[in-house]
PDB file of C-alpha atoms in Angstrom:
ATOM      1  CA  MET A 214       2.220  -7.013 -14.602  1.00 75.00           C
ATOM      2  CA  PRO A 215      -0.040  -4.242 -13.206  1.00 81.00           C
ATOM      3  CA  VAL A 216       1.464  -1.538 -10.989  1.00 85.00           C
ATOM      4  CA  ILE A 217      -0.153   1.236  -8.958  1.00 87.00           C
ATOM      5  CA  LEU A 218       0.128   4.787 -10.333  1.00 90.00           C
ATOM      6  CA  THR A 219      -0.757   7.543  -7.845  1.00 89.00           C
ATOM      7  CA  LEU A 220      -1.600  11.017  -9.131  1.00 92.00           C
ATOM      8  CA  TRP A 221      -0.968  13.977  -6.833  1.00 91.00           C
ATOM      9  CA  GLY A 222      -2.017  17.635  -6.890  1.00 91.00           C
ATOM     10  CA  ASP A 223      -3.346  18.972 -10.181  1.00 91.00           C
ATOM     11  CA  HIS A 224      -2.713  15.607 -11.842  1.00 92.00           C
ATOM     12  CA  GLU A 225      -5.314  14.077  -9.524  1.00 91.00           C
ATOM     13  CA  THR A 226      -8.038  16.593 -10.402  1.00 89.00           C
ATOM     14  CA  ASP A 227      -7.199  16.996 -14.092  1.00 91.00           C
ATOM     15  CA  GLU A 228      -5.851  13.827 -15.713  1.00 92.00           C
ATOM     16  CA  GLY A 229      -7.143  11.700 -12.825  1.00 91.00           C
ATOM     17  CA  GLN A 230     -10.737  12.764 -13.412  1.00 91.00           C
ATOM     18  CA  ALA A 231     -10.379  12.259 -17.166  1.00 91.00           C
ATOM     19  CA  ILE A 232      -9.029   8.739 -16.615  1.00 92.00           C
ATOM     20  CA  ALA A 233     -11.832   7.929 -14.154  1.00 92.00           C
ATOM     21  CA  ASN A 234     -14.449   9.015 -16.699  1.00 92.00           C
ATOM     22  CA  MET A 235     -13.109   6.673 -19.387  1.00 91.00           C
ATOM     23  CA  ILE A 236     -11.603   3.872 -17.296  1.00 87.00           C
ATOM     24  CA  GLN A 237     -13.847   1.190 -18.826  1.00 85.00           C
ATOM     25  CA  SER A 238     -12.345   1.877 -22.264  1.00 86.00           C
ATOM     26  CA  MET A 239      -8.815   1.099 -20.964  1.00 86.00           C
ATOM     27  CA  PRO A 240      -7.259   4.463 -21.901  1.00 90.00           C
ATOM     28  CA  LEU A 241      -3.596   4.735 -22.824  1.00 90.00           C
ATOM     29  CA  ILE A 242      -1.528   6.711 -20.308  1.00 92.00           C
ATOM     30  CA  VAL A 243       1.958   8.092 -20.890  1.00 91.00           C
ATOM     31  CA  GLY A 244       3.811   9.225 -17.768  1.00 91.00           C
ATOM     32  CA  LEU A 245       6.924  11.395 -18.001  1.00 90.00           C
ATOM     33  CA  ARG A 246       9.390  11.892 -15.149  1.00 89.00           C
ATOM     34  CA  LEU A 247       7.481   9.736 -12.675  1.00 89.00           C
ATOM     35  CA  ARG A 248       8.732   8.737  -9.245  1.00 84.00           C
ATOM     36  CA  VAL A 249       9.422   5.034  -8.692  1.00 80.00           C
ATOM     37  CA  SER A 250       8.673   4.065  -5.102  1.00 73.00           C
ATOM     38  CA  SER A 251       9.888   0.815  -3.580  1.00 64.00           C
ATOM     39  CA  TYR A 252       8.403   1.201  -0.090  1.00 61.00           C
ATOM     40  CA  HIS A 253       7.056  -2.288   0.804  1.00 63.00           C
ATOM     41  CA  THR A 254       6.349  -2.947  -2.890  1.00 69.00           C
ATOM     42  CA  LEU A 255       6.867  -1.294  -6.294  1.00 76.00           C
ATOM     43  CA  ASN A 256       4.641   1.534  -7.541  1.00 82.00           C
ATOM     44  CA  LEU A 257       4.656   4.779  -9.515  1.00 89.00           C
ATOM     45  CA  SER A 258       3.548   8.290  -8.603  1.00 89.00           C
ATOM     46  CA  THR A 259       3.700  11.800  -9.978  1.00 91.00           C
ATOM     47  CA  LYS A 260       6.099  14.378  -8.549  1.00 90.00           C
ATOM     48  CA  PHE A 261       7.004  17.998  -9.266  1.00 89.00           C
ATOM     49  CA  GLY A 262       7.813  18.179 -12.976  1.00 90.00           C
ATOM     50  CA  SER A 263       5.859  15.057 -13.954  1.00 92.00           C
ATOM     51  CA  SER A 264       3.613  15.025 -17.014  1.00 91.00           C
ATOM     52  CA  VAL A 265       0.689  12.688 -17.641  1.00 92.00           C
ATOM     53  CA  LEU A 266      -0.777  12.294 -21.140  1.00 91.00           C
ATOM     54  CA  VAL A 267      -4.090  10.499 -21.713  1.00 92.00           C
ATOM     55  CA  ASN A 268      -4.589   8.749 -25.068  1.00 90.00           C
ATOM     56  CA  PRO A 269      -1.794  10.659 -26.851  1.00 90.00           C
ATOM     57  CA  PRO A 270      -1.350  10.010 -30.616  1.00 89.00           C
ATOM     58  CA  ILE A 271       1.908   8.046 -30.346  1.00 87.00           C
ATOM     59  CA  GLN A 272       3.258   5.312 -32.607  1.00 85.00           C
ATOM     60  CA  GLN A 273       3.171   2.602 -29.916  1.00 86.00           C
ATOM     61  CA  GLY A 274      -0.453   3.369 -29.024  1.00 86.00           C
ATOM     62  CA  SER A 275      -2.211   1.049 -31.464  1.00 87.00           C
ATOM     63  CA  MET A 276       0.109  -1.861 -30.644  1.00 89.00           C
ATOM     64  CA  LEU A 277      -0.409  -1.442 -26.896  1.00 89.00           C
ATOM     65  CA  ARG A 278      -4.187  -1.151 -27.273  1.00 87.00           C
ATOM     66  CA  GLN A 279      -4.231  -4.314 -29.376  1.00 90.00           C
ATOM     67  CA  TRP A 280      -2.129  -6.121 -26.766  1.00 90.00           C
ATOM     68  CA  ALA A 281      -4.444  -4.920 -23.975  1.00 88.00           C
ATOM     69  CA  MET A 282      -7.573  -6.125 -25.788  1.00 89.00           C
ATOM     70  CA  GLU A 283      -6.045  -9.529 -26.546  1.00 91.00           C
ATOM     71  CA  ASN A 284      -5.013  -9.974 -22.909  1.00 90.00           C
ATOM     72  CA  LYS A 285      -7.960  -8.258 -21.217  1.00 88.00           C
ATOM     73  CA  THR A 286      -9.056 -11.387 -19.337  1.00 90.00           C
ATOM     74  CA  GLN A 287      -5.580 -12.048 -17.952  1.00 90.00           C
ATOM     75  CA  ILE A 288      -5.147  -8.376 -17.013  1.00 87.00           C
ATOM     76  CA  ASN A 289      -8.457  -8.331 -15.143  1.00 88.00           C
ATOM     77  CA  ASP A 290      -7.509 -11.567 -13.366  1.00 89.00           C
ATOM     78  CA  LEU A 291      -4.207 -10.047 -12.212  1.00 86.00           C
ATOM     79  CA  ILE A 292      -6.023  -6.977 -10.903  1.00 86.00           C
ATOM     80  CA  THR A 293      -8.596  -9.142  -9.092  1.00 88.00           C
ATOM     81  CA  GLN A 294      -5.726 -11.113  -7.536  1.00 86.00           C
ATOM     82  CA  ARG A 295      -4.104  -7.800  -6.510  1.00 85.00           C
ATOM     83  CA  ALA A 296      -0.907  -8.815  -8.281  1.00 83.00           C
ATOM     84  CA  TYR A 297       0.270  -5.205  -7.984  1.00 79.00           C
ATOM     85  CA  LEU A 298       0.951  -5.975  -4.293  1.00 80.00           C
ATOM     86  CA  ASN A 299       2.934  -9.154  -5.024  1.00 82.00           C
ATOM     87  CA  ARG A 300       6.574  -8.209  -4.429  1.00 81.00           C
ATOM     88  CA  THR A 301       7.914 -11.443  -5.914  1.00 82.00           C
ATOM     89  CA  SER A 302       6.162 -10.762  -9.227  1.00 82.00           C
ATOM     90  CA  LEU A 303       7.030  -7.051  -9.294  1.00 83.00           C
ATOM     91  CA  LEU A 304      10.638  -7.610  -8.204  1.00 86.00           C
ATOM     92  CA  PRO A 305      11.675 -11.035  -9.538  1.00 89.00           C
ATOM     93  CA  GLN A 306      15.163 -12.496  -9.304  1.00 92.00           C
ATOM     94  CA  PRO A 307      17.413 -10.109 -11.282  1.00 93.00           C
ATOM     95  CA  THR A 308      19.745 -11.029 -14.117  1.00 93.00           C
ATOM     96  CA  GLU A 309      23.500 -10.821 -13.568  1.00 92.00           C
ATOM     97  CA  ASP A 310      23.573  -7.570 -15.547  1.00 93.00           C
ATOM     98  CA  GLU A 311      21.269  -5.982 -12.960  1.00 94.00           C
ATOM     99  CA  LEU A 312      23.521  -6.826 -10.003  1.00 95.00           C
ATOM    100  CA  CYS A 313      26.199  -4.586  -8.554  1.00 94.00           C
ATOM    101  CA  THR A 314      28.905  -5.409  -6.022  1.00 96.00           C
ATOM    102  CA  ILE A 315      28.557  -4.183  -2.463  1.00 95.00           C
ATOM    103  CA  LYS A 316      31.484  -1.806  -2.950  1.00 95.00           C
ATOM    104  CA  GLU A 317      29.788  -0.301  -6.009  1.00 93.00           C
ATOM    105  CA  PHE A 318      26.477  -0.072  -4.147  1.00 93.00           C
ATOM    106  CA  LEU A 319      28.050   1.863  -1.265  1.00 91.00           C
ATOM    107  CA  ASN A 320      29.375   4.436  -3.743  1.00 90.00           C
ATOM    108  CA  LEU A 321      26.099   4.847  -5.667  1.00 84.00           C
ATOM    109  CA  PRO A 322      23.436   7.546  -5.044  1.00 74.00           C
ATOM    110  CA  MET A 323      21.467   6.486  -1.982  1.00 71.00           C
ATOM    111  CA  LYS A 324      18.087   7.817  -3.147  1.00 70.00           C
ATOM    112  CA  LYS A 325      17.542   4.668  -5.195  1.00 80.00           C
ATOM    113  CA  ALA A 326      17.480   0.943  -4.470  1.00 85.00           C
ATOM    114  CA  TYR A 327      19.860  -1.504  -6.136  1.00 91.00           C
ATOM    115  CA  TRP A 328      20.285  -5.265  -6.488  1.00 94.00           C
ATOM    116  CA  ILE A 329      23.201  -6.857  -4.620  1.00 96.00           C
ATOM    117  CA  GLN A 330      24.138 -10.457  -3.832  1.00 96.00           C
ATOM    118  CA  GLY A 331      26.171 -11.914  -0.995  1.00 96.00           C
ATOM    119  CA  SER A 332      26.651 -14.306   1.897  1.00 96.00           C
ATOM    120  CA  PRO A 333      24.794 -13.457   5.136  1.00 96.00           C
ATOM    121  CA  ARG A 334      26.261 -13.549   8.636  1.00 95.00           C
ATOM    122  CA  PHE A 335      24.154 -13.444  11.786  1.00 95.00           C
ATOM    123  CA  LEU A 336      24.892 -10.305  13.806  1.00 88.00           C
ATOM    124  CA  ASP A 337      24.374  -9.862  17.545  1.00 86.00           C
ATOM    125  CA  LYS A 338      23.002 -13.054  19.074  1.00 85.00           C
ATOM    126  CA  SER A 339      21.217 -10.936  21.658  1.00 85.00           C
ATOM    127  CA  GLN A 340      19.095  -9.136  19.051  1.00 90.00           C
ATOM    128  CA  ARG A 341      15.336  -9.367  19.346  1.00 90.00           C
ATOM    129  CA  LEU A 342      13.921 -11.008  16.229  1.00 94.00           C
ATOM    130  CA  TRP A 343      10.550  -9.229  16.212  1.00 93.00           C
ATOM    131  CA  TYR A 344       8.792  -6.048  17.271  1.00 91.00           C
ATOM    132  CA  ASN A 345       5.221  -4.764  17.602  1.00 91.00           C
ATOM    133  CA  ALA A 346       4.090  -2.593  14.701  1.00 90.00           C
ATOM    134  CA  CYS A 347       1.183  -0.933  12.929  1.00 88.00           C
ATOM    135  CA  SER A 348      -0.464  -3.512  10.676  1.00 84.00           C
ATOM    136  CA  ASN A 349      -0.741  -0.940   7.863  1.00 83.00           C
ATOM    137  CA  CYS A 350       2.493   1.090   7.711  1.00 84.00           C
ATOM    138  CA  HIS A 351       4.688  -1.052  10.031  1.00 85.00           C
ATOM    139  CA  LYS A 352       5.634   1.799  12.366  1.00 86.00           C
ATOM    140  CA  SER A 353       7.057   0.441  15.632  1.00 88.00           C
ATOM    141  CA  PHE A 354       4.883   0.722  18.761  1.00 86.00           C
ATOM    142  CA  ARG A 355       5.331  -0.341  22.377  1.00 81.00           C
ATOM    143  CA  ALA A 356       1.649  -1.233  22.666  1.00 73.00           C
ATOM    144  CA  LYS A 357       0.659  -4.853  23.195  1.00 73.00           C
ATOM    145  CA  PRO A 358      -0.251  -7.035  20.179  1.00 72.00           C
ATOM    146  CA  GLN A 359      -3.908  -6.971  19.058  1.00 71.00           C
ATOM    147  CA  TRP A 360      -4.468  -3.551  20.607  1.00 75.00           C
ATOM    148  CA  LYS A 361      -6.548  -1.206  18.457  1.00 84.00           C
ATOM    149  CA  ILE A 362      -4.972   2.241  18.052  1.00 86.00           C
ATOM    150  CA  ILE A 363      -4.925   5.273  15.783  1.00 89.00           C
ATOM    151  CA  CYS A 364      -1.492   5.068  14.164  1.00 89.00           C
ATOM    152  CA  THR A 365       0.434   8.330  14.523  1.00 87.00           C
ATOM    153  CA  SER A 366       2.172   7.665  11.203  1.00 84.00           C
ATOM    154  CA  CYS A 367      -0.586   6.638   8.763  1.00 84.00           C
ATOM    155  CA  ASN A 368      -3.536   7.964  10.847  1.00 86.00           C
ATOM    156  CA  LYS A 369      -5.504   4.746  10.376  1.00 87.00           C
ATOM    157  CA  ASN A 370      -7.407   2.748  12.984  1.00 90.00           C
ATOM    158  CA  VAL A 371      -5.291  -0.419  13.114  1.00 88.00           C
ATOM    159  CA  ASN A 372      -4.328  -3.436  15.176  1.00 86.00           C
ATOM    160  CA  ILE A 373      -0.847  -3.755  16.632  1.00 89.00           C
ATOM    161  CA  LEU A 374       0.766  -6.953  15.320  1.00 89.00           C
ATOM    162  CA  PRO A 375       4.167  -8.618  15.864  1.00 91.00           C
ATOM    163  CA  ARG A 376       6.520  -8.320  12.893  1.00 92.00           C
ATOM    164  CA  SER A 377       9.715 -10.283  12.179  1.00 94.00           C
ATOM    165  CA  ARG A 378      12.955  -8.311  12.016  1.00 93.00           C
ATOM    166  CA  LEU A 379      16.483  -9.628  11.515  1.00 94.00           C
ATOM    167  CA  THR A 380      19.797  -7.771  11.281  1.00 93.00           C
ATOM    168  CA  ILE A 381      22.559  -9.457   9.295  1.00 94.00           C
ATOM    169  CA  GLU A 382      25.857  -8.637   7.661  1.00 95.00           C
ATOM    170  CA  LEU A 383      25.862  -9.248   3.904  1.00 96.00           C
ATOM    171  CA  ALA A 384      29.257  -9.710   2.238  1.00 96.00           C
ATOM    172  CA  ASP A 385      30.710 -10.376  -1.198  1.00 95.00           C
ATOM    173  CA  TYR A 386      34.324 -10.282  -2.409  1.00 95.00           C
ATOM    174  CA  SER A 387      34.291  -6.465  -2.570  1.00 95.00           C
ATOM    175  CA  GLY A 388      32.947  -5.528   0.862  1.00 94.00           C
ATOM    176  CA  ASN A 389      30.118  -5.865   3.371  1.00 94.00           C
ATOM    177  CA  LEU A 390      27.224  -3.935   4.876  1.00 93.00           C
ATOM    178  CA  THR A 391      24.723  -4.236   7.716  1.00 93.00           C
ATOM    179  CA  LEU A 392      21.245  -5.074   6.472  1.00 92.00           C
ATOM    180  CA  ASP A 393      17.814  -5.173   8.120  1.00 90.00           C
ATOM    181  CA  LEU A 394      15.286  -7.760   6.896  1.00 93.00           C
ATOM    182  CA  TYR A 395      11.578  -7.762   7.725  1.00 91.00           C
ATOM    183  CA  ASP A 396       8.544 -10.065   7.608  1.00 91.00           C
ATOM    184  CA  ASN A 397       8.821 -12.925   5.088  1.00 91.00           C
ATOM    185  CA  ASP A 398      12.301 -11.825   4.018  1.00 93.00           C
ATOM    186  CA  ALA A 399      13.509 -12.381   7.581  1.00 94.00           C
ATOM    187  CA  GLN A 400      11.291 -15.377   8.276  1.00 95.00           C
ATOM    188  CA  GLN A 401      12.586 -17.399   5.316  1.00 94.00           C
ATOM    189  CA  LEU A 402      16.073 -17.423   6.881  1.00 95.00           C
ATOM    190  CA  LEU A 403      14.967 -18.521  10.341  1.00 95.00           C
ATOM    191  CA  PRO A 404      14.454 -22.152  11.443  1.00 95.00           C
ATOM    192  CA  PHE A 405      11.548 -21.145  13.719  1.00 96.00           C
ATOM    193  CA  THR A 406       8.209 -19.448  13.121  1.00 95.00           C
ATOM    194  CA  LEU A 407       7.471 -16.112  14.787  1.00 95.00           C
ATOM    195  CA  PRO A 408       5.143 -17.678  17.427  1.00 94.00           C
ATOM    196  CA  GLN A 409       7.841 -20.278  18.189  1.00 96.00           C
ATOM    197  CA  ILE A 410      10.463 -17.549  18.570  1.00 95.00           C
ATOM    198  CA  GLN A 411       8.226 -15.612  20.959  1.00 92.00           C
ATOM    199  CA  GLU A 412       7.528 -18.734  23.016  1.00 94.00           C
ATOM    200  CA  LEU A 413      11.200 -19.790  23.167  1.00 94.00           C
ATOM    201  CA  GLU A 414      12.267 -16.252  24.057  1.00 91.00           C
ATOM    202  CA  GLY A 415       9.835 -16.254  26.969  1.00 90.00           C
ATOM    203  CA  LYS A 416      11.408 -19.487  28.231  1.00 93.00           C
ATOM    204  CA  HIS A 417      14.979 -18.264  27.531  1.00 91.00           C
ATOM    205  CA  GLN A 418      15.422 -21.321  25.288  1.00 94.00           C
ATOM    206  CA  LEU A 419      15.872 -19.736  21.852  1.00 94.00           C
ATOM    207  CA  ASP A 420      18.656 -21.629  20.024  1.00 94.00           C
ATOM    208  CA  TYR A 421      20.778 -18.881  18.465  1.00 93.00           C
ATOM    209  CA  THR A 422      23.298 -21.430  17.167  1.00 93.00           C
ATOM    210  CA  ALA A 423      20.592 -23.080  15.049  1.00 95.00           C
ATOM    211  CA  ILE A 424      19.546 -19.635  13.807  1.00 95.00           C
ATOM    212  CA  GLU A 425      23.129 -18.762  12.896  1.00 94.00           C
ATOM    213  CA  GLN A 426      23.609 -22.017  10.975  1.00 94.00           C
ATOM    214  CA  ALA A 427      20.337 -21.578   9.069  1.00 94.00           C
ATOM    215  CA  ILE A 428      21.194 -18.012   8.055  1.00 95.00           C
ATOM    216  CA  GLU A 429      24.782 -18.670   7.015  1.00 93.00           C
ATOM    217  CA  SER A 430      23.900 -21.620   4.743  1.00 92.00           C
ATOM    218  CA  SER A 431      22.312 -19.215   2.234  1.00 93.00           C
ATOM    219  CA  ILE A 432      23.201 -16.892  -0.608  1.00 94.00           C
ATOM    220  CA  LEU A 433      20.947 -13.825  -0.725  1.00 96.00           C
ATOM    221  CA  THR A 434      20.006 -11.606  -3.650  1.00 96.00           C
ATOM    222  CA  CYS A 435      18.574  -8.396  -2.208  1.00 94.00           C
ATOM    223  CA  PHE A 436      16.969  -5.213  -3.502  1.00 92.00           C
ATOM    224  CA  VAL A 437      18.425  -2.748  -1.003  1.00 91.00           C
ATOM    225  CA  LYS A 438      18.106   0.905  -0.040  1.00 85.00           C
ATOM    226  CA  LYS A 439      19.627   3.036   2.699  1.00 81.00           C
ATOM    227  CA  MET A 440      17.505   3.539   5.800  1.00 72.00           C
ATOM    228  CA  THR A 441      16.494   7.125   6.507  1.00 61.00           C
ATOM    229  CA  GLY A 442      16.541   6.645  10.269  1.00 54.00           C
ATOM    230  CA  ASN A 443      19.307   4.397  11.526  1.00 48.00           C
ATOM    231  CA  ARG A 444      18.985   2.264  14.617  1.00 49.00           C
ATOM    232  CA  GLY A 445      22.182   1.818  16.599  1.00 48.00           C
ATOM    233  CA  PRO A 446      25.441   3.813  16.616  1.00 48.00           C
ATOM    234  CA  ALA A 447      25.580   6.919  14.457  1.00 44.00           C
ATOM    235  CA  ASP A 448      28.739   5.695  12.716  1.00 47.00           C
ATOM    236  CA  THR A 449      27.036   2.479  11.541  1.00 59.00           C
ATOM    237  CA  GLU A 450      25.266   2.822   8.205  1.00 71.00           C
ATOM    238  CA  LYS A 451      22.108   0.710   8.079  1.00 74.00           C
ATOM    239  CA  TYR A 452      20.293  -0.560   5.019  1.00 88.00           C
ATOM    240  CA  ALA A 453      16.924  -2.255   4.532  1.00 86.00           C
ATOM    241  CA  ALA A 454      16.030  -4.971   2.031  1.00 89.00           C
ATOM    242  CA  ILE A 455      12.865  -4.323   0.024  1.00 88.00           C
ATOM    243  CA  ILE A 456      12.840  -7.957  -1.092  1.00 91.00           C
ATOM    244  CA  VAL A 457      15.177 -10.920  -0.602  1.00 94.00           C
ATOM    245  CA  HIS A 458      15.561 -13.946  -2.880  1.00 94.00           C
ATOM    246  CA  LYS A 459      17.186 -16.837  -1.018  1.00 93.00           C
ATOM    247  CA  ALA A 460      19.297 -19.635  -2.509  1.00 90.00           C
ATOM    248  CA  ASN A 461      21.060 -22.512  -0.784  1.00 84.00           C
ATOM    249  CA  ALA A 462      24.797 -21.778  -0.827  1.00 75.00           C
ATOM    250  CA  ALA A 463      25.913 -25.376  -1.393  1.00 70.00           C
ATOM    251  CA  GLU A 464      23.411 -25.928  -4.226  1.00 66.00           C
ATOM    252  CA  LEU A 465      24.321 -22.631  -5.908  1.00 64.00           C
ATOM    253  CA  ILE A 466      28.057 -23.349  -5.783  1.00 60.00           C
ATOM    254  CA  SER A 467      27.475 -26.892  -7.095  1.00 60.00           C
ATOM    255  CA  SER A 468      25.296 -25.584  -9.939  1.00 60.00           C
ATOM    256  CA  THR A 469      27.883 -22.939 -10.827  1.00 56.00           C
ATOM    257  CA  SER A 470      30.627 -25.569 -10.913  1.00 55.00           C
ATOM    258  CA  ARG A 471      28.589 -27.834 -13.214  1.00 56.00           C
ATOM    259  CA  ASN A 472      27.801 -24.962 -15.572  1.00 57.00           C
ATOM    260  CA  SER A 473      31.457 -23.961 -15.641  1.00 54.00           C
ATOM    261  CA  ALA A 474      32.579 -27.491 -16.490  1.00 55.00           C
ATOM    262  CA  SER A 475      30.075 -27.833 -19.346  1.00 55.00           C
ATOM    263  CA  SER A 476      30.768 -24.427 -20.896  1.00 51.00           C
ATOM    264  CA  SER A 477      33.744 -23.229 -22.903  1.00 46.00           C
ATOM    265  CA  THR A 478      33.387 -19.758 -21.387  1.00 44.00           C
ATOM    266  CA  PRO A 479      34.077 -19.141 -17.698  1.00 43.00           C
ATOM    267  CA  SER A 480      30.964 -18.754 -15.572  1.00 43.00           C
ATOM    268  CA  THR A 481      30.407 -15.672 -13.498  1.00 43.00           C
ATOM    269  CA  ASN A 482      31.145 -15.900  -9.795  1.00 44.00           C
ATOM    270  CA  PRO A 483      27.742 -15.901  -8.050  1.00 42.00           C
ATOM    271  CA  LEU A 484      28.906 -13.133  -5.724  1.00 46.00           C
ATOM    272  CA  THR A 485      30.221 -10.809  -8.439  1.00 40.00           C
ATOM    273  CA  ALA A 486      28.500  -8.832 -11.169  1.00 39.00           C
ATOM    274  CA  PRO A 487      28.881  -5.694 -13.276  1.00 38.00           C
ATOM    275  CA  GLU A 488      27.416  -2.410 -12.122  1.00 36.00           C
ATOM    276  CA  SER A 489      23.654  -2.381 -11.774  1.00 34.00           C
ATOM    277  CA  SER A 490      21.338  -0.308 -13.871  1.00 34.00           C
ATOM    278  CA  ASN A 491      19.375   2.034 -11.615  1.00 36.00           C
ATOM    279  CA  LEU A 492      15.692   1.508 -11.028  1.00 35.00           C
ATOM    280  CA  THR A 493      14.383   4.738 -12.494  1.00 35.00           C
ATOM    281  CA  THR A 494      11.518   5.757 -14.694  1.00 36.00           C
ATOM    282  CA  SER A 495      11.814   8.716 -17.017  1.00 39.00           C
ATOM    283  CA  SER A 496       8.977   7.694 -19.308  1.00 47.00           C
ATOM    284  CA  THR A 497       6.273   5.102 -18.775  1.00 52.00           C
ATOM    285  CA  ILE A 498       3.469   3.945 -21.047  1.00 53.00           C
ATOM    286  CA  LEU A 499       0.515   2.320 -19.317  1.00 59.00           C
ATOM    287  CA  ASN A 500      -2.922   0.963 -20.033  1.00 57.00           C
ATOM    288  CA  ALA A 501      -5.459   1.919 -17.370  1.00 60.00           C
ATOM    289  CA  THR A 502      -8.081  -0.618 -16.356  1.00 57.00           C
ATOM    290  CA  ALA A 503     -10.901  -0.529 -13.868  1.00 55.00           C
TER     291      ALA A 503
END
C-alpha cells in the first residue's frame, strides 16, 4: 500500500532532488527515525534527526526491487486511485494483539495514537451534530456554507462546508473516555444523513432517541489520539478518533459465542485485549514511484 513521505529542510533539497531526478527508475529509499503522522490519514515525514538513504547497498534491496518490478502495474494503479488517501486501506481493522484496553490507553504516552475497542454511549442530547469548516484542513469557521474564504489555518482559498461531528463515551470493562468522531466515522453511527439532520434541526424535530439507539447498538474499534485543544470543561480530557471500524453489537456477541462453543480454547472477550504495540517508525524501506 503506498504512503506519502514528505521531506523537509535539507532532505527536500538534497535527497528530494536526487529522488526526483531518478523517480522513473523506482529508486529504493531507506528512511531512519521518520515521523509517523496520523492527521486525517497515515503518512510519513522527516524530522530533526531523520536520515534518508537513496539506493543504499542493503541485503533487502534486490528482493524489494524485484517485488516492485513484478507488481509495477498494481502499484501504479494504486497511485492513480490515490490509495494513499484511503484511511480504510491504510488503517484496516486491527488484530487483537494490536488492541489495548481503555485503562491502558489512558496511561500510555499521548503523543501517539492507539487502537481501542468499546461500546459507545450517546453524550449530551443537546449537542450539535455538525459544524462549518474549511474543506481542506477542517478548521472550524462561523462563515456560512459555500462561502469562499482564505483559511487562516492552511492559507488556501477554500469553500466552507458542513462537517459531521459526534461526541460519545466509549467504554470497555477497564474504563471509559470521551471521544469525538468526525465525517464518515460519525455519519456511520447516525440514522440520518447530514442534510436530513440540518433540516430536522431547523424544524426542531430531530429524533435524539433514534440517534441514541443507533449509536448504542454498535461495537467500535477506534484508532485514537488525544486532542491538543479540548472543547468543553478543562477537567474533561477529550480524544479524537482517526478512524472508526463499526460492528453490530448483537452480531459480534453472537459470533463470539459460536466461536467459543466450537473451540477448545476460550475466545477473547471482544472488549478486552493485551497492550497495543505503538504505531512508530524507526526504520522504513520504500520504493519511490512517479
